[in-house]
Amino acid sequence: MNASAPTGSQRSRDDRLTLPAAMRERIVAHARAEAPRECCGLIAGEGGALVELIPLTNDAPGIDVYRIDDAELYRVYRDLDGRGQEIAAIYHSHPTSAAYPSAADVDLALWPDACYLICLIADVDRPDLRGFRIVDR
Amino acid sequence: MTDGQTISVLVPTPLRRFTAGAARVDGTGTKVAELLDGLDARYPGLRKRICEGDGRIRRFVNVFVNGNNVREGDGEATPLRPGDEVGIIPAMAGGASGRRA
């Protein structure tokens, strides 16, 4: 899958991120395991490549909403920074609605350099995973 | 990382455009609010990304002092000492409902 999303500010809008099939499968599996709640996590990048998928805890109460656990996020972020890696992509699931960013997804897209991946699992046989770059213009 | 006299501040990727790309900067101050004031003087616009107009830390930004979220303590009034490490990190949130978690 290609997601139109640069992972660094020096990149052009035309840059594309190639998501390895194994990572795609892990995101879909995470989405299914967490349903009906939304799953969330991130993908670490290094030198333009996606190197590690890191599932994280959805700390938001209820369904149809996510917030990556703040303390967990900070620990992971600090660790990645120490290793010279970056947050290349942030993923979450929409168990029943469209694989497009919601108003909240756009409003709260505070990491414009990252690719936002949204996984739809409404059709169990045909999960849909799409990537978006969400920037404040 | 730090010389023990200053406070080391971890700047997240989305805020590095204020710090000329620096991932870590040094700061001073006896409280978080004072540290942010000093950083904003050197990197104009930074504080507005972290705090509301009244100085409170934004709901979707977290500030950690030595790994502890200041929101769970004294917030902007959290005391600082030389050698502390402060981390600033925007939340990752959203969801299909459009509600804000």
XYZ file of C-alpha atoms in Angstrom:
238
model
C 0.000 0.000 0.000
C 1.187 3.449 -0.734
C 0.261 6.348 1.457
C 0.817 9.820 0.178
C 2.740 11.121 3.109
C 6.179 12.477 3.752
C 7.865 11.596 7.012
C 10.131 14.573 7.268
C 9.702 18.270 6.712
C 12.383 18.202 4.055
C 10.323 15.920 1.882
C 8.099 16.918 -0.964
C 4.365 16.297 -1.024
C 4.885 13.738 -3.753
C 6.840 11.445 -1.487
C 5.242 8.144 -0.839
C 5.520 5.788 2.047
C 5.480 2.077 1.341
C 3.844 0.064 4.071
C 5.258 -3.468 4.293
C 2.567 -6.137 3.970
C 3.461 -7.608 7.356
C 2.823 -4.244 9.060
C -0.489 -3.909 7.239
C -1.532 -7.335 8.504
C -0.538 -6.444 12.060
C -2.582 -3.243 11.969
C -5.627 -5.116 10.666
C -5.176 -7.781 13.350
C -4.860 -5.084 16.011
C -8.025 -3.391 14.734
C -9.948 -6.661 14.838
C -8.700 -7.548 18.304
C -9.660 -4.164 19.704
C -13.102 -3.860 18.052
C -15.601 -2.442 18.790
C -13.119 0.021 20.277
C -10.594 1.765 18.080
C -7.023 0.507 18.142
C -4.028 2.827 17.851
C -0.272 2.804 17.534
C 2.584 4.172 15.536
C 5.298 3.182 13.115
C 8.887 4.197 13.659
C 10.862 5.344 10.659
C 14.531 5.684 9.940
C 16.109 7.070 6.798
C 12.773 7.079 5.004
C 12.028 3.424 5.754
C 9.408 2.090 8.145
C 11.313 0.026 10.667
C 9.031 -0.901 13.560
C 5.309 -1.097 14.244
C 4.467 -0.230 17.846
C 0.901 -0.977 19.048
C -0.106 1.389 21.853
C -2.918 1.716 24.379
C -6.107 3.584 23.494
C -6.709 5.555 26.677
C -9.984 7.169 25.548
C -13.179 5.927 27.183
C -15.916 4.553 24.934
C -15.962 3.606 21.276
C -15.390 5.610 18.090
C -12.646 7.616 19.748
C -8.963 7.192 20.517
C -6.202 8.869 22.431
C -2.853 7.161 22.660
C -1.935 6.865 26.326
C 0.066 10.046 26.955
C 2.707 8.532 29.228
C 3.197 5.539 26.950
C 3.543 7.834 23.953
C 6.161 9.931 25.717
C 8.206 6.875 26.705
C 8.138 5.547 23.150
C 8.876 8.959 21.652
C 11.869 9.499 23.933
C 13.167 6.039 23.133
C 12.833 6.560 19.364
C 14.463 9.966 19.597
C 17.411 8.450 21.447
C 17.799 5.906 18.662
C 17.686 8.574 15.971
C 14.330 7.326 14.700
C 11.189 9.276 13.969
C 7.445 8.820 14.139
C 6.743 8.089 10.488
C 3.122 7.032 10.817
C 0.303 7.044 13.360
C -2.452 4.488 12.941
C -5.913 3.959 14.361
C -9.014 2.047 13.345
C -12.509 3.040 12.397
C -14.323 -0.208 13.171
C -17.543 0.686 11.376
C -17.249 4.011 9.566
C -15.245 5.137 6.556
C -11.473 4.891 6.258
C -11.230 8.659 5.988
C -10.209 11.174 8.640
C -13.121 12.359 10.795
C -13.493 15.975 11.884
C -11.726 15.054 15.135
C -8.934 13.298 13.226
C -8.282 16.462 11.243
C -8.709 18.783 14.209
C -6.289 16.803 16.331
C -3.685 16.045 13.693
C -0.861 17.604 15.664
C 1.900 15.654 13.897
C 1.879 17.025 10.333
C 5.090 15.256 9.391
C 3.594 11.852 10.129
C 1.339 9.817 7.893
C -2.046 9.133 9.471
C -3.186 5.590 8.718
C -6.822 4.652 9.188
C -7.953 1.043 9.126
C -11.566 0.150 8.370
C -12.731 -3.338 9.336
C -16.490 -3.041 8.768
C -16.282 -5.748 6.090
C -14.466 -8.589 7.830
C -13.242 -10.067 4.559
C -12.070 -6.810 3.050
C -10.305 -4.563 5.527
C -9.395 -1.180 4.118
C -6.271 0.721 5.166
C -5.543 4.205 3.890
C -2.912 6.797 4.612
C -3.328 10.543 4.830
C -1.124 13.525 5.308
C -3.025 16.088 7.373
C -1.525 19.568 7.337
C -2.704 22.921 8.597
C -2.890 25.311 5.659
C 22.588 15.866 27.226
C 22.745 18.507 29.947
C 25.566 20.065 31.915
C 23.675 19.755 35.160
C 23.130 23.501 35.457
C 20.485 23.934 32.811
C 17.272 22.091 32.028
C 17.267 19.901 28.957
C 14.111 20.251 26.892
C 13.057 17.599 24.417
C 11.370 19.288 21.453
C 8.937 17.119 19.459
C 9.099 17.034 15.673
C 6.020 19.260 15.147
C 7.570 22.057 17.238
C 11.091 21.930 15.833
C 10.277 24.562 13.254
C 10.401 26.995 16.171
C 13.823 25.792 17.313
C 15.549 25.815 13.922
C 15.225 22.057 13.826
C 16.824 21.391 17.218
C 15.530 18.234 18.897
C 16.856 19.345 22.288
C 17.373 22.795 23.665
C 18.580 24.021 27.045
C 16.448 26.200 29.247
C 16.311 27.694 32.710
C 13.604 28.404 35.243
C 12.371 27.366 38.649
C 8.940 26.378 37.364
C 7.572 24.983 34.117
C 5.832 28.289 33.308
C 9.101 30.174 33.768
C 10.956 27.713 31.565
C 8.338 28.130 28.820
C 8.534 31.932 29.108
C 12.285 31.783 28.612
C 11.988 29.411 25.666
C 9.357 31.620 24.045
C 11.661 34.613 24.297
C 14.301 32.678 22.340
C 11.884 30.809 20.087
C 8.913 33.117 19.531
C 5.627 31.327 19.004
C 6.646 28.165 20.844
C 4.650 28.832 24.022
C 1.449 29.461 22.103
C 1.695 25.932 20.727
C 1.978 24.535 24.243
C -0.227 26.823 26.359
C -3.625 28.462 26.142
C -3.862 32.238 26.323
C -4.242 32.044 30.107
C -0.988 30.109 30.429
C -2.499 26.715 31.118
C -1.056 23.795 29.187
C -3.270 22.870 26.255
C -5.476 19.844 26.661
C -3.866 18.068 23.732
C -0.268 18.806 24.672
C 1.593 17.115 27.499
C 4.616 18.314 29.405
C 6.707 15.785 31.284
C 9.302 16.540 33.935
C 11.694 13.649 34.409
C 9.073 11.368 32.893
C 6.159 12.592 35.033
C 3.192 14.307 33.383
C 2.845 17.721 35.046
C -0.911 17.598 34.438
C -1.069 14.994 37.197
C 0.795 17.306 39.554
C 1.180 21.055 39.774
C 0.840 21.755 36.062
C 2.586 24.918 34.911
C 3.652 25.558 38.527
C 5.619 22.309 38.676
C 9.013 23.135 40.213
C 12.179 22.584 38.199
C 15.764 22.076 39.216
C 18.947 22.280 37.168
C 19.580 18.945 35.503
C 15.887 18.138 35.063
C 14.663 16.856 31.729
C 11.485 18.353 30.333
C 9.643 16.699 27.468
C 6.934 18.360 25.427
C 4.709 16.142 23.344
C 1.459 16.761 21.476
C -1.234 14.135 21.979
C -2.199 11.634 19.329
C -5.967 11.505 19.345
C -9.080 11.509 17.206
C -11.563 8.893 16.158
C -14.571 8.185 14.007
C -17.095 9.840 16.290
C -15.705 13.323 15.935
C -15.598 13.583 19.728
C -12.398 14.801 21.350
C -10.990 12.339 23.847
